[in-house]
PDB file of C-alpha atoms in Angstrom:
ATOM      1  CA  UNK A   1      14.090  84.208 -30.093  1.00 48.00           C
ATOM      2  CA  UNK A   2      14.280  82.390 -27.176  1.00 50.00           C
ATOM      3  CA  UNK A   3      13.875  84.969 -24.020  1.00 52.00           C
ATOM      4  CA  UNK A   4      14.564  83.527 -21.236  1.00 54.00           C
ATOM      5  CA  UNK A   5      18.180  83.888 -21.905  1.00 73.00           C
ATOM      6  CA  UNK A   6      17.986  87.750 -22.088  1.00 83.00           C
ATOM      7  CA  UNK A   7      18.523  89.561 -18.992  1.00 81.00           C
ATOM      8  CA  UNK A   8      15.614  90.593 -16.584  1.00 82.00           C
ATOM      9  CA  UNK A   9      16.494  92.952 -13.812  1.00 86.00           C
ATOM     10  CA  UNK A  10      12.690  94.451 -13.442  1.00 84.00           C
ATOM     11  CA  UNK A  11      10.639  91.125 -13.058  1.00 82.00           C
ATOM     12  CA  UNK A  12      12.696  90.651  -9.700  1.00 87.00           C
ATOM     13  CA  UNK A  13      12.060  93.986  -8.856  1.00 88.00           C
ATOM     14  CA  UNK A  14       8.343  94.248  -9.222  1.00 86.00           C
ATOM     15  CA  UNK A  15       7.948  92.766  -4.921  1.00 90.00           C
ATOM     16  CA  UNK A  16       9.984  96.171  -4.305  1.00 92.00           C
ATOM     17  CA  UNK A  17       7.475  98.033  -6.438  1.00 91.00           C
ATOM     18  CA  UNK A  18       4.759  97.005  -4.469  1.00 89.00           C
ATOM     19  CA  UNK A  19       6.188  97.725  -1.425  1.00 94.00           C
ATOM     20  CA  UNK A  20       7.480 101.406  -2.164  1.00 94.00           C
ATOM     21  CA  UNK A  21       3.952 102.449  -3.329  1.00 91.00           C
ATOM     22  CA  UNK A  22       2.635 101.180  -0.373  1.00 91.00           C
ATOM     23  CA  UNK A  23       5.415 102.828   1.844  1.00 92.00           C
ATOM     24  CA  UNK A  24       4.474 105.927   0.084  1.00 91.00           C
ATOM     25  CA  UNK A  25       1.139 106.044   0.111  1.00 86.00           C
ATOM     26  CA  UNK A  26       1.092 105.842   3.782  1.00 88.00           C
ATOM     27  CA  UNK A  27       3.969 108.323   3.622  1.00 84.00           C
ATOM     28  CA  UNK A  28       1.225 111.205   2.050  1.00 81.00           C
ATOM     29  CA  UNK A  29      -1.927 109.645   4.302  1.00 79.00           C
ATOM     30  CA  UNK A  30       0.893 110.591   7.357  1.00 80.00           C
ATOM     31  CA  UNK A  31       1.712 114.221   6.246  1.00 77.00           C
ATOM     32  CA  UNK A  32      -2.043 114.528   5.102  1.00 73.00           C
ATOM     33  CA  UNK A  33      -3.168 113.508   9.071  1.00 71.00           C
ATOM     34  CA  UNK A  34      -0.976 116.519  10.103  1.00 70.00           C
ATOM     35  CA  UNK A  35      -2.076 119.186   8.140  1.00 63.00           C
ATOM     36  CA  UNK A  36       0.264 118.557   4.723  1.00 61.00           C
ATOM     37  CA  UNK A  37      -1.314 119.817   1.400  1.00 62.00           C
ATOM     38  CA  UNK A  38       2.038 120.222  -0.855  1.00 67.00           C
ATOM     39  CA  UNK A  39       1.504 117.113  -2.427  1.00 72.00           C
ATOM     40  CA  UNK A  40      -0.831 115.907  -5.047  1.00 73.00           C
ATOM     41  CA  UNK A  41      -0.667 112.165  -2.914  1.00 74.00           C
ATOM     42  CA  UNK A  42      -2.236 109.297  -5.026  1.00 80.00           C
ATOM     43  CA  UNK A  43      -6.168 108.865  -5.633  1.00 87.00           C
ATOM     44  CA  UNK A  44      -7.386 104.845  -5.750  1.00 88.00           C
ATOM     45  CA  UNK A  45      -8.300 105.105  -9.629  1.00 94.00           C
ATOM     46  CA  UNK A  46      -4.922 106.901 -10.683  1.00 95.00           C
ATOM     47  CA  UNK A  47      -3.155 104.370  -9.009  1.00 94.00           C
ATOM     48  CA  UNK A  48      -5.147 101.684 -10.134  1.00 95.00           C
ATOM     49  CA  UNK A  49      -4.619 103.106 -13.886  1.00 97.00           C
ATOM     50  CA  UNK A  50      -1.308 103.349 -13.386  1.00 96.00           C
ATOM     51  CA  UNK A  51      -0.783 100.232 -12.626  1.00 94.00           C
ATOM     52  CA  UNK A  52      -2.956  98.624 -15.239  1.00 96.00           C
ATOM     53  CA  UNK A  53      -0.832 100.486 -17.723  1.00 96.00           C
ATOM     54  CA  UNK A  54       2.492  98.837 -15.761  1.00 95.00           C
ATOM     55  CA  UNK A  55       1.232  94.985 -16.008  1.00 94.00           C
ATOM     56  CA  UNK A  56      -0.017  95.930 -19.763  1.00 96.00           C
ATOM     57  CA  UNK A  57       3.336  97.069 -20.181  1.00 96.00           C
ATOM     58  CA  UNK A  58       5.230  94.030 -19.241  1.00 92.00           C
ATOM     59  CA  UNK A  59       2.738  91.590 -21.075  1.00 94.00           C
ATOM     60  CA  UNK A  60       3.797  93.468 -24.169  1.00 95.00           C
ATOM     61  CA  UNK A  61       7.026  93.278 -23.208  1.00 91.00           C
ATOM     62  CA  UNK A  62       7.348  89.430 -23.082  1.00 89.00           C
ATOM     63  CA  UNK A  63       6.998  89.544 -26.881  1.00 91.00           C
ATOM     64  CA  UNK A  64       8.768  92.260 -27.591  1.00 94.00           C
ATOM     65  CA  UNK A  65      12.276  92.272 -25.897  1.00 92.00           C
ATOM     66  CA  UNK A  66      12.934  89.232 -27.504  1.00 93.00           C
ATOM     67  CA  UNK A  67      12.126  91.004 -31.402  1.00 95.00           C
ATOM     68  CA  UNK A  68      14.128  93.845 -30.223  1.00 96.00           C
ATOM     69  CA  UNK A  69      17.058  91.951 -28.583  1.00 96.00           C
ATOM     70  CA  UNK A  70      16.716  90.006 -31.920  1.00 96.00           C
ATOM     71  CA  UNK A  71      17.260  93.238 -33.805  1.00 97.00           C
ATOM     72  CA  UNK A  72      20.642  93.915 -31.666  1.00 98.00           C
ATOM     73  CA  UNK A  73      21.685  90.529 -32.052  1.00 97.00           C
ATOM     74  CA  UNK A  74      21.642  90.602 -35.518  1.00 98.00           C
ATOM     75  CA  UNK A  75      23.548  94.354 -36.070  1.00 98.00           C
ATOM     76  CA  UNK A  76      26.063  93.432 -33.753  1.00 98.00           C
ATOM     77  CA  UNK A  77      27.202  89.926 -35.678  1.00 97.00           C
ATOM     78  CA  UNK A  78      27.046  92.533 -38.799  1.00 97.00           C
ATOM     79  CA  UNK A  79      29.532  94.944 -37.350  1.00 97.00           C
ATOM     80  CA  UNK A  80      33.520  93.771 -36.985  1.00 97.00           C
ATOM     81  CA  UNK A  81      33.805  95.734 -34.105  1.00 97.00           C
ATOM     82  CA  UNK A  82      34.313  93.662 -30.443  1.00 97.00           C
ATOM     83  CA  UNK A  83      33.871  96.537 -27.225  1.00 97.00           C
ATOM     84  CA  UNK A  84      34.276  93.351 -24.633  1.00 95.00           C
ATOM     85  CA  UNK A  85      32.669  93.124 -21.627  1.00 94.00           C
ATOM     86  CA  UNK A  86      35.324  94.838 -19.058  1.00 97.00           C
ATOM     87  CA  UNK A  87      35.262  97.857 -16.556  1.00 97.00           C
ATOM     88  CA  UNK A  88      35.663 100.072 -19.468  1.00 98.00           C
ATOM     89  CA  UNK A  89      33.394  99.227 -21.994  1.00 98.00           C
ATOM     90  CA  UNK A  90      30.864  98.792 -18.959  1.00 98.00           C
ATOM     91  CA  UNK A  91      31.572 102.578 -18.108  1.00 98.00           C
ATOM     92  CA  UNK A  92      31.497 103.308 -21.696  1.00 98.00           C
ATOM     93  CA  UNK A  93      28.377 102.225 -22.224  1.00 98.00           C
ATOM     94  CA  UNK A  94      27.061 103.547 -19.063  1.00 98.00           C
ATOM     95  CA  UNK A  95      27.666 106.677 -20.604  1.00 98.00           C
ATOM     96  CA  UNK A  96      26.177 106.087 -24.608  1.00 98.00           C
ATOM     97  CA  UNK A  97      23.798 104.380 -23.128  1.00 98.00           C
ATOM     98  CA  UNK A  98      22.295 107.748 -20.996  1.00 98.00           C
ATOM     99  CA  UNK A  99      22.872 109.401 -23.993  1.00 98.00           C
ATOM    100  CA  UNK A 100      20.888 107.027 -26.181  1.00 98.00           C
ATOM    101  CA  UNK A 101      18.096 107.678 -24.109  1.00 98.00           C
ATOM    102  CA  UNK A 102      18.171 111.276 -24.128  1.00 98.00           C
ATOM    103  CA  UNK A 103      17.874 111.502 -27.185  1.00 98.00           C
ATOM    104  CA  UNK A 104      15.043 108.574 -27.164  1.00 98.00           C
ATOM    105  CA  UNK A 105      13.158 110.829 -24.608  1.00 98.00           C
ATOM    106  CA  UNK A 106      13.818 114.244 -26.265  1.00 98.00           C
ATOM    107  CA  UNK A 107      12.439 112.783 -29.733  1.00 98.00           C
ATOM    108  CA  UNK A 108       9.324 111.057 -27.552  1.00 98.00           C
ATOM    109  CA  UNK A 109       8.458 114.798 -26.746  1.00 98.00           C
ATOM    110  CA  UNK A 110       9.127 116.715 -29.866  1.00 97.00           C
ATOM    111  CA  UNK A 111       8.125 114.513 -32.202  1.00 98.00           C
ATOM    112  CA  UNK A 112       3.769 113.787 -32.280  1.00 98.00           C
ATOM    113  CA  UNK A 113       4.592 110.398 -33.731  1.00 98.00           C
ATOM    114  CA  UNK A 114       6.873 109.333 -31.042  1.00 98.00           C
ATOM    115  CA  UNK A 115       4.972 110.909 -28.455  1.00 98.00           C
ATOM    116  CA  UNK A 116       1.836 108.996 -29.127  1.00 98.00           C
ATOM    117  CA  UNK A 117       3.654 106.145 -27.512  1.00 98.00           C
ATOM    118  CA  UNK A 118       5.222 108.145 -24.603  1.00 98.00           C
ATOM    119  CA  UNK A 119       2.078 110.191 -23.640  1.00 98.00           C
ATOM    120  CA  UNK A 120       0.945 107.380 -21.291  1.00 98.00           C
ATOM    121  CA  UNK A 121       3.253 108.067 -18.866  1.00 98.00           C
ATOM    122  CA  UNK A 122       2.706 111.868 -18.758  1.00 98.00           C
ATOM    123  CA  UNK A 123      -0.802 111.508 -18.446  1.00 97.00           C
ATOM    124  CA  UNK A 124      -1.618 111.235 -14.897  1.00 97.00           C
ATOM    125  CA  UNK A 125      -2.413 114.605 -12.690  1.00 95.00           C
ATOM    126  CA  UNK A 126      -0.601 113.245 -10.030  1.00 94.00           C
ATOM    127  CA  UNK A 127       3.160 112.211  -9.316  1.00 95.00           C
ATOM    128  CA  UNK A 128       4.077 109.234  -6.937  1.00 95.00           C
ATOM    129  CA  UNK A 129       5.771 105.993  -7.163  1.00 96.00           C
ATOM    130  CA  UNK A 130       2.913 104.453  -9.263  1.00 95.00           C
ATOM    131  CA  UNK A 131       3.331 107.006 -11.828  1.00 96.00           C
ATOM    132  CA  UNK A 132       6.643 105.355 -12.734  1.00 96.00           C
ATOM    133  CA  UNK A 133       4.864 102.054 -13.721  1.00 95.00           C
ATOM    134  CA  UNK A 134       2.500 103.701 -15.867  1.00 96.00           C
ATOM    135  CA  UNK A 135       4.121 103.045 -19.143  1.00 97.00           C
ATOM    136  CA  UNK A 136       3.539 102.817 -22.678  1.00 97.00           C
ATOM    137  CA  UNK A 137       2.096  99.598 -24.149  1.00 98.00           C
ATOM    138  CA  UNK A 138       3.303 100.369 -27.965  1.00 97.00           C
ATOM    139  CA  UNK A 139       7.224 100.638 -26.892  1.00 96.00           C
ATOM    140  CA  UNK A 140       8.482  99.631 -31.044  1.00 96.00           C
ATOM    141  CA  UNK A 141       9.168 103.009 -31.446  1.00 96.00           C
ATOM    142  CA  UNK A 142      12.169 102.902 -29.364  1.00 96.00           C
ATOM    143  CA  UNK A 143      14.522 100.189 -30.017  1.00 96.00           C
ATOM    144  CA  UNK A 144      16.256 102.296 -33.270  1.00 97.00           C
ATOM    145  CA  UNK A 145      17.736 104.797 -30.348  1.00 98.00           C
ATOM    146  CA  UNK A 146      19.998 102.044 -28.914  1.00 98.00           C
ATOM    147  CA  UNK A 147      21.137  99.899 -32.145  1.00 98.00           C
ATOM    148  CA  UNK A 148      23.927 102.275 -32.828  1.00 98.00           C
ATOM    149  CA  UNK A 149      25.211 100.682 -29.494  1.00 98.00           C
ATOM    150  CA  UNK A 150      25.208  97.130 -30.856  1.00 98.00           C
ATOM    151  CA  UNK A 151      26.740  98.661 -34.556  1.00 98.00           C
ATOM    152  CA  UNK A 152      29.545 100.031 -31.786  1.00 98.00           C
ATOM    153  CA  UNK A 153      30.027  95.854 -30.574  1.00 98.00           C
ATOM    154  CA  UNK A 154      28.635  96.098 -27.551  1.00 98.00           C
ATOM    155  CA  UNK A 155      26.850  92.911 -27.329  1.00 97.00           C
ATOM    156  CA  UNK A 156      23.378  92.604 -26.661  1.00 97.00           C
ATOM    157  CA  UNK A 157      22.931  91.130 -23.303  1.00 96.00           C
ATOM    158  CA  UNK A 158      25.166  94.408 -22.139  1.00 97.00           C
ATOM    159  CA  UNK A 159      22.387  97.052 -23.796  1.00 98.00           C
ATOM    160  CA  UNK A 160      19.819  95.627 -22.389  1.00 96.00           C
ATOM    161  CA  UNK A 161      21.456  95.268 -19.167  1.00 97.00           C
ATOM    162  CA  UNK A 162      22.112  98.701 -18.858  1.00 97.00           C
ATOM    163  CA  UNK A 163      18.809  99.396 -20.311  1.00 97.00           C
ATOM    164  CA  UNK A 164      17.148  97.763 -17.488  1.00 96.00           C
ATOM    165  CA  UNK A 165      19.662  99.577 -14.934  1.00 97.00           C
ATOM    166  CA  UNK A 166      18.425 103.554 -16.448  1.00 98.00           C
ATOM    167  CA  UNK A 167      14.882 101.770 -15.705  1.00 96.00           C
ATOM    168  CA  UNK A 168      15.637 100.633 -12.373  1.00 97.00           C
ATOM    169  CA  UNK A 169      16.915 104.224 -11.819  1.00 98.00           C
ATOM    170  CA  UNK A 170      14.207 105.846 -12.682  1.00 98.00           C
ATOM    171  CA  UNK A 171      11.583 104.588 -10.729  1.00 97.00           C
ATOM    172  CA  UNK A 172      12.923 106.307  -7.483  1.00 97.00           C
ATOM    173  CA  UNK A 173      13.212 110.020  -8.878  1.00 98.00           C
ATOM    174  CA  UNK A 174       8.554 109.079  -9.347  1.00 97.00           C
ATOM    175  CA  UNK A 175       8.117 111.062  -5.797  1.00 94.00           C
ATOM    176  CA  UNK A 176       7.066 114.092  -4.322  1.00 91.00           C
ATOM    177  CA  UNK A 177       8.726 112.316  -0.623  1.00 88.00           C
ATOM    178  CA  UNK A 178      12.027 113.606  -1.659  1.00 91.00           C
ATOM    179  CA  UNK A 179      12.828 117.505  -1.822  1.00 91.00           C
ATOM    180  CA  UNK A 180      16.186 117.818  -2.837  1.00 94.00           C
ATOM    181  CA  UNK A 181      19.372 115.827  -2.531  1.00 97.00           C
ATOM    182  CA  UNK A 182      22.366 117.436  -2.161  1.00 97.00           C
ATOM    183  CA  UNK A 183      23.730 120.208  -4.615  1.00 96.00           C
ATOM    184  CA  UNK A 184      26.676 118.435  -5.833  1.00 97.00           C
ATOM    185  CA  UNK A 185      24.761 115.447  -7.157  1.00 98.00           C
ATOM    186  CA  UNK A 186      22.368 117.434  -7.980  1.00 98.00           C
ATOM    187  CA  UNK A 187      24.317 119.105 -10.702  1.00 98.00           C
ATOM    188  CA  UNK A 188      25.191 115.937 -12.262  1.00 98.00           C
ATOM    189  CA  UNK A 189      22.417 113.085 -11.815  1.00 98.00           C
ATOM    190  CA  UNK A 190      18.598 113.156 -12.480  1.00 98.00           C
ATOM    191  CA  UNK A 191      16.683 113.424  -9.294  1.00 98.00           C
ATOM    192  CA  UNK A 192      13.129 113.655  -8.191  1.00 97.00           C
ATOM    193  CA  UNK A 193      13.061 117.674  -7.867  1.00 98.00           C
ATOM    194  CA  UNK A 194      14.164 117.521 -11.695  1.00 98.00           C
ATOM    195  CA  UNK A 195      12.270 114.737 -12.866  1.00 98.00           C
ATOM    196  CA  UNK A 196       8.675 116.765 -11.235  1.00 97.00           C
ATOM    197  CA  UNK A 197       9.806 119.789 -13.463  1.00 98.00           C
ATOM    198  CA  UNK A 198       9.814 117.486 -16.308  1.00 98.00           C
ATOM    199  CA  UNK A 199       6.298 115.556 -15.410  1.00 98.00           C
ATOM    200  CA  UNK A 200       4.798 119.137 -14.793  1.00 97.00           C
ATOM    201  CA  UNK A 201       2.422 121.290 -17.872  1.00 97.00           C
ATOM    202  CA  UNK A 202       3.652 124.300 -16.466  1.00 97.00           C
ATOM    203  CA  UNK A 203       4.710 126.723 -19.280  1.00 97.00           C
ATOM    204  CA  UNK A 204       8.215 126.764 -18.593  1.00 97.00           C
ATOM    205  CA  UNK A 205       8.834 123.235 -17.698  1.00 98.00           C
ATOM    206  CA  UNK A 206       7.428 122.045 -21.230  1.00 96.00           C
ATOM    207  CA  UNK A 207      10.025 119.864 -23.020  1.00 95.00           C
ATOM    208  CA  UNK A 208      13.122 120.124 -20.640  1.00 98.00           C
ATOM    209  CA  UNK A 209      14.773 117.695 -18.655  1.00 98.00           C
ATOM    210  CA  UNK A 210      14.775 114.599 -20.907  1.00 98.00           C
ATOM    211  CA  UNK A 211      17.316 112.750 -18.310  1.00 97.00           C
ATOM    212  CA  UNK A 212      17.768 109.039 -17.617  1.00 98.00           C
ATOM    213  CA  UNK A 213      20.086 109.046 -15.257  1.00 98.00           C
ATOM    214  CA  UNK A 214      22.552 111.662 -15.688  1.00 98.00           C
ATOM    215  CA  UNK A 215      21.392 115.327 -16.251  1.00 98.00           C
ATOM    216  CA  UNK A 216      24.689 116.308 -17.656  1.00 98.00           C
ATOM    217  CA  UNK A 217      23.024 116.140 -20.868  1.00 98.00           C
ATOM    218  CA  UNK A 218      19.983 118.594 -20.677  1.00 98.00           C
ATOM    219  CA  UNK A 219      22.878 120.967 -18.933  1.00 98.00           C
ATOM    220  CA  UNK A 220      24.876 120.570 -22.198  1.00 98.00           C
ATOM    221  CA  UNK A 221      22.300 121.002 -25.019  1.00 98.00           C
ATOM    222  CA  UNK A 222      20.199 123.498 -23.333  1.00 97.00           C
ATOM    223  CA  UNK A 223      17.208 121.777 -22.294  1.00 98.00           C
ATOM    224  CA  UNK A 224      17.713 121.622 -18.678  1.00 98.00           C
ATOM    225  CA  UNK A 225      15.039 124.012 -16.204  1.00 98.00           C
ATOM    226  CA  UNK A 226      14.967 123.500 -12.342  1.00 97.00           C
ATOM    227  CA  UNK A 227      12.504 123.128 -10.273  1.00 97.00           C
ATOM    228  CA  UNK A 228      11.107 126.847  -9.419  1.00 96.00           C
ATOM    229  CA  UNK A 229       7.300 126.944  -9.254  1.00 95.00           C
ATOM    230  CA  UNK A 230       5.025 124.146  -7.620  1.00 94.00           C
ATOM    231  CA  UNK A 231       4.509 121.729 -10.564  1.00 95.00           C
ATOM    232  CA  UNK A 232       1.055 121.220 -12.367  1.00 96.00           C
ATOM    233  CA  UNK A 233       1.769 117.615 -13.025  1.00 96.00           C
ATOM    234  CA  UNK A 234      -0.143 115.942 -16.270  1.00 96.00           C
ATOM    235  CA  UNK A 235      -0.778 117.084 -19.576  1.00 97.00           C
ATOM    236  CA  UNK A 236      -1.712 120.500 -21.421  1.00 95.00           C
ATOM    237  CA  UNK A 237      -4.556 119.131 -22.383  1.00 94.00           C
ATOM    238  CA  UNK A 238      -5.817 115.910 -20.165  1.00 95.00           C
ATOM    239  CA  UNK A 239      -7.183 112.929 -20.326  1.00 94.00           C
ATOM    240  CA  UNK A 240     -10.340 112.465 -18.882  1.00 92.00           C
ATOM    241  CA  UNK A 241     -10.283 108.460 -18.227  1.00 95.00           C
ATOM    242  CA  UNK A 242      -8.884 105.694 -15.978  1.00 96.00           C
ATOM    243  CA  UNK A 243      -9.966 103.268 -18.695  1.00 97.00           C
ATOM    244  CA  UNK A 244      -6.374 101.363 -19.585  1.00 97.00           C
ATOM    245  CA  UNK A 245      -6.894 100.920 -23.568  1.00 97.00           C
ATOM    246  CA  UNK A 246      -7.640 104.514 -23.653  1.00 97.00           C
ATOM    247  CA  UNK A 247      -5.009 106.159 -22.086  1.00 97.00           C
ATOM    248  CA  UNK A 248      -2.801 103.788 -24.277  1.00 97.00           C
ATOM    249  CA  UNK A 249      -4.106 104.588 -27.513  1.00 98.00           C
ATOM    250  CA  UNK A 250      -6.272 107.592 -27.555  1.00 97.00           C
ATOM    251  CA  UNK A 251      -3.195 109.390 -28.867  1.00 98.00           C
ATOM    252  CA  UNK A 252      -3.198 107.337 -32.012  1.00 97.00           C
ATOM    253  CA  UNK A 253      -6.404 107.999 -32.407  1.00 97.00           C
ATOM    254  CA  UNK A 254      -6.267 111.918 -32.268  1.00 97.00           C
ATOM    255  CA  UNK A 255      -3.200 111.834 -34.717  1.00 97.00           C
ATOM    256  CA  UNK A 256      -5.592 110.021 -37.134  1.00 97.00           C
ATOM    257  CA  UNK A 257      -8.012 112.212 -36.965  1.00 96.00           C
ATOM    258  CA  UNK A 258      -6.237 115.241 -37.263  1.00 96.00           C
ATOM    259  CA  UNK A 259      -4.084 113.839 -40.370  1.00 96.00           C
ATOM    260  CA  UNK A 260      -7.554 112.567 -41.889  1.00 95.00           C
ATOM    261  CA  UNK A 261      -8.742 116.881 -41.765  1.00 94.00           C
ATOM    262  CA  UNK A 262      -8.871 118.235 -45.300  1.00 93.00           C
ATOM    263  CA  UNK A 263      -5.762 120.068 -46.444  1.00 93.00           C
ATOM    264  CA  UNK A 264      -2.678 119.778 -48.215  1.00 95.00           C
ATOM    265  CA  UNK A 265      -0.504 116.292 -47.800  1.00 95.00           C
ATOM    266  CA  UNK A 266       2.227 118.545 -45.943  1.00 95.00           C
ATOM    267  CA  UNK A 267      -0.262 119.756 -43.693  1.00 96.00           C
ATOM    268  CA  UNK A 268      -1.732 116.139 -42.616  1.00 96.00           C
ATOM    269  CA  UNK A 269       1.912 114.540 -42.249  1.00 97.00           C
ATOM    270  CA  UNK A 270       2.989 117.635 -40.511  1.00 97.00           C
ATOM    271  CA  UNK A 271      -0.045 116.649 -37.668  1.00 97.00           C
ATOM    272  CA  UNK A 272       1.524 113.313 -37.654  1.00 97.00           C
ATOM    273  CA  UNK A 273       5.480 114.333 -37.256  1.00 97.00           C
ATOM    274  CA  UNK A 274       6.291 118.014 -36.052  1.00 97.00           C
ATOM    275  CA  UNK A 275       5.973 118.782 -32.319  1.00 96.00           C
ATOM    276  CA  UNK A 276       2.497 117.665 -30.284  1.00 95.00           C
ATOM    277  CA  UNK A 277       1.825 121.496 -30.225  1.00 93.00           C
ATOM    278  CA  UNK A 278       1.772 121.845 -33.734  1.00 94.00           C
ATOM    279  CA  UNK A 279      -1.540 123.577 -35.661  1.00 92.00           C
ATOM    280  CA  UNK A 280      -1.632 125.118 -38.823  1.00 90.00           C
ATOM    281  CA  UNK A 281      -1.180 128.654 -39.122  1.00 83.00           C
ATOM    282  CA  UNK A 282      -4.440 130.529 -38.172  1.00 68.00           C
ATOM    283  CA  UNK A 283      -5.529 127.901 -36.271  1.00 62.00           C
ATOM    284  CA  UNK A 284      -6.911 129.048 -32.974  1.00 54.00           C
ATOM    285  CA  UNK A 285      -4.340 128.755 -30.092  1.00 50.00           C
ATOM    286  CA  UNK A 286      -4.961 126.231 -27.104  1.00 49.00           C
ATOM    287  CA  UNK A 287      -6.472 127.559 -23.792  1.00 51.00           C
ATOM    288  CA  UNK A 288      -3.964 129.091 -21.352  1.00 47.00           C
ATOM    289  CA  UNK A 289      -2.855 127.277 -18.463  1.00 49.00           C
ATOM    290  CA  UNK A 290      -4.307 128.187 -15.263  1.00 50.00           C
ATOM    291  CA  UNK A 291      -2.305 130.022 -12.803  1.00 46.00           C
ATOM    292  CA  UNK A 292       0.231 128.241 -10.502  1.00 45.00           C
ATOM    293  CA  UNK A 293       1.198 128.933  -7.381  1.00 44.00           C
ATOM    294  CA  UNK A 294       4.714 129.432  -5.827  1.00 41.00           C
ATOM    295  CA  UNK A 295       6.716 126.033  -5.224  1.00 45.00           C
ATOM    296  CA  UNK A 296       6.968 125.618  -1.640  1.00 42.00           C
ATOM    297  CA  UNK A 297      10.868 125.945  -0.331  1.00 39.00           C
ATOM    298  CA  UNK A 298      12.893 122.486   0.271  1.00 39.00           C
ATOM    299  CA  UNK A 299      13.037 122.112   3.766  1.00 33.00           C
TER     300      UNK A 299
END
């Protein structure tokens, strides 16, 4: 598949990257100067990983949008049905297409399988701009979430269109700059205050608020929490290395491992497919979380 006739809205975007991480890391060295400590800010070698992880990300990617546009391509000429490329099916697949990745997200966190791939960008302790770019380097897992939208006839340039307009989306809800925005949109889009909760390893922020764009979703199937303690951003458990190839794939590695433990076959599969925070009964819990302290008020 040829790929430079598939859409690319990031590529262009990556100069406005730069520039916002920049912006914002001067933004925290600012409120730092003046006596600010409700931030975690950015540290040199986080930043550096997470930006290692970005690059990875879109090397991989040159290889693989074209398979996976491939893979829409060919469902779509399958299917007899035509959704055109008007206003409506454009709103229409704004919609499926948030929806599609809710339920790509939810099944990244509930599933150890899936999550193996979407650990990578939960796995830095701190939450800026750069955090955003941070992102998996084993993204296969993900295309079967949107091929029901090429089955539907929307054609394949549109998916990953809008695909690339969720991403886009995203990257400005990566910040601890913004407090809240206003209650009304609040209630209905994905925002920075919501996206924190969802980055955080606090107890009651685990697996809620699997938004793209449009939190309507975690409202309606019950998986929405706001913001209402200072977030301990990362993971239960953390990793303890800036080192690229290891943050992309120690996962896999501890899924093998586990699954490779002596024990019945329902047992090792389970270590490989039920929720991250899985163990066999009578296993000994994890460690509790440390104590957090109150979230300060939005100014």
């Amino acid at each position: 598949m040829d790929t430079a006739h598939i859409p690319d809205l990031i590529t262009p975007a990556i100069p406005v990257f730069v520039l916002t991480v920049i912006a914002e890391a001067l933004w925290v060295k600012k409120l730092r100067a003046e006596g600010g400590d409700s931030v975690k800010g950015h540290t040199w070698k986080d930043t550096a990983a997470s930006l290692a992880m970005g690059l990875g990300s879109v090397a991989v990617g040159v290889g693989w949008k074209g398979v996976a546009f491939a893979g829409y391509a060919a469902l779509y000429h399958l299917t007899p049905l035509r959704m055109g490329s008007g206003l409506v099916a454009w709103v229409l697949l704004f919609f499926l297409e948030d929806l599609c990745y809710y339920a790509f997200h939810r099944v990244h966190h509930e599933s150890r399988f899936f999550w193996a791939s979407h650990v990578v960008h939960h796995s830095s302790q701190h939450y800026n701009l750069s955090t955003a770019l941070r992102q998996t380097w084993t993204p296969m897992t993900g295309w079967v979430f949107w091929a029901p939208l090429a089955l539907m006839g929307f054609s394949p340039a549109m998916i990953v269109t809008q695909q690339a307009v969720s991403l886009l989306y995203q990257y400005w809800i990566h910040t601890e700059a913004i407090h809240r925005m206003p209650r009304p949109f609040e209630w209905l889009f994905n925002t920075p205050s919501h996206h924190r909760a969802h980055h955080a390893s606090n107890p009651i922020y685990l697996d809620t608020n699997y938004a793209g764009i449009l939190i309507i979703w975690d409202r309606l199937f019950g998986t929405f929490t706001p913001e209402v303690e200072r977030p301990i951003y990362g993971l239960v458990k953390n990793l303890t290395t800036y080192n690229p190839v290891r943050i992309a794939f120690t996962e896999y590695g501890n899924i093998a491992r586990d699954a490779a433990r002596p024990g019945p076959l329902s047992q090792r599969l389970s270590y490989v497919f039920r929720n991250p925070a899985w163990k066999p009964q009578g296993a000994l819990p994890p460690e509790a979380p440390p104590p957090v302290e109150a979230a300060h008020p939005a100014p």
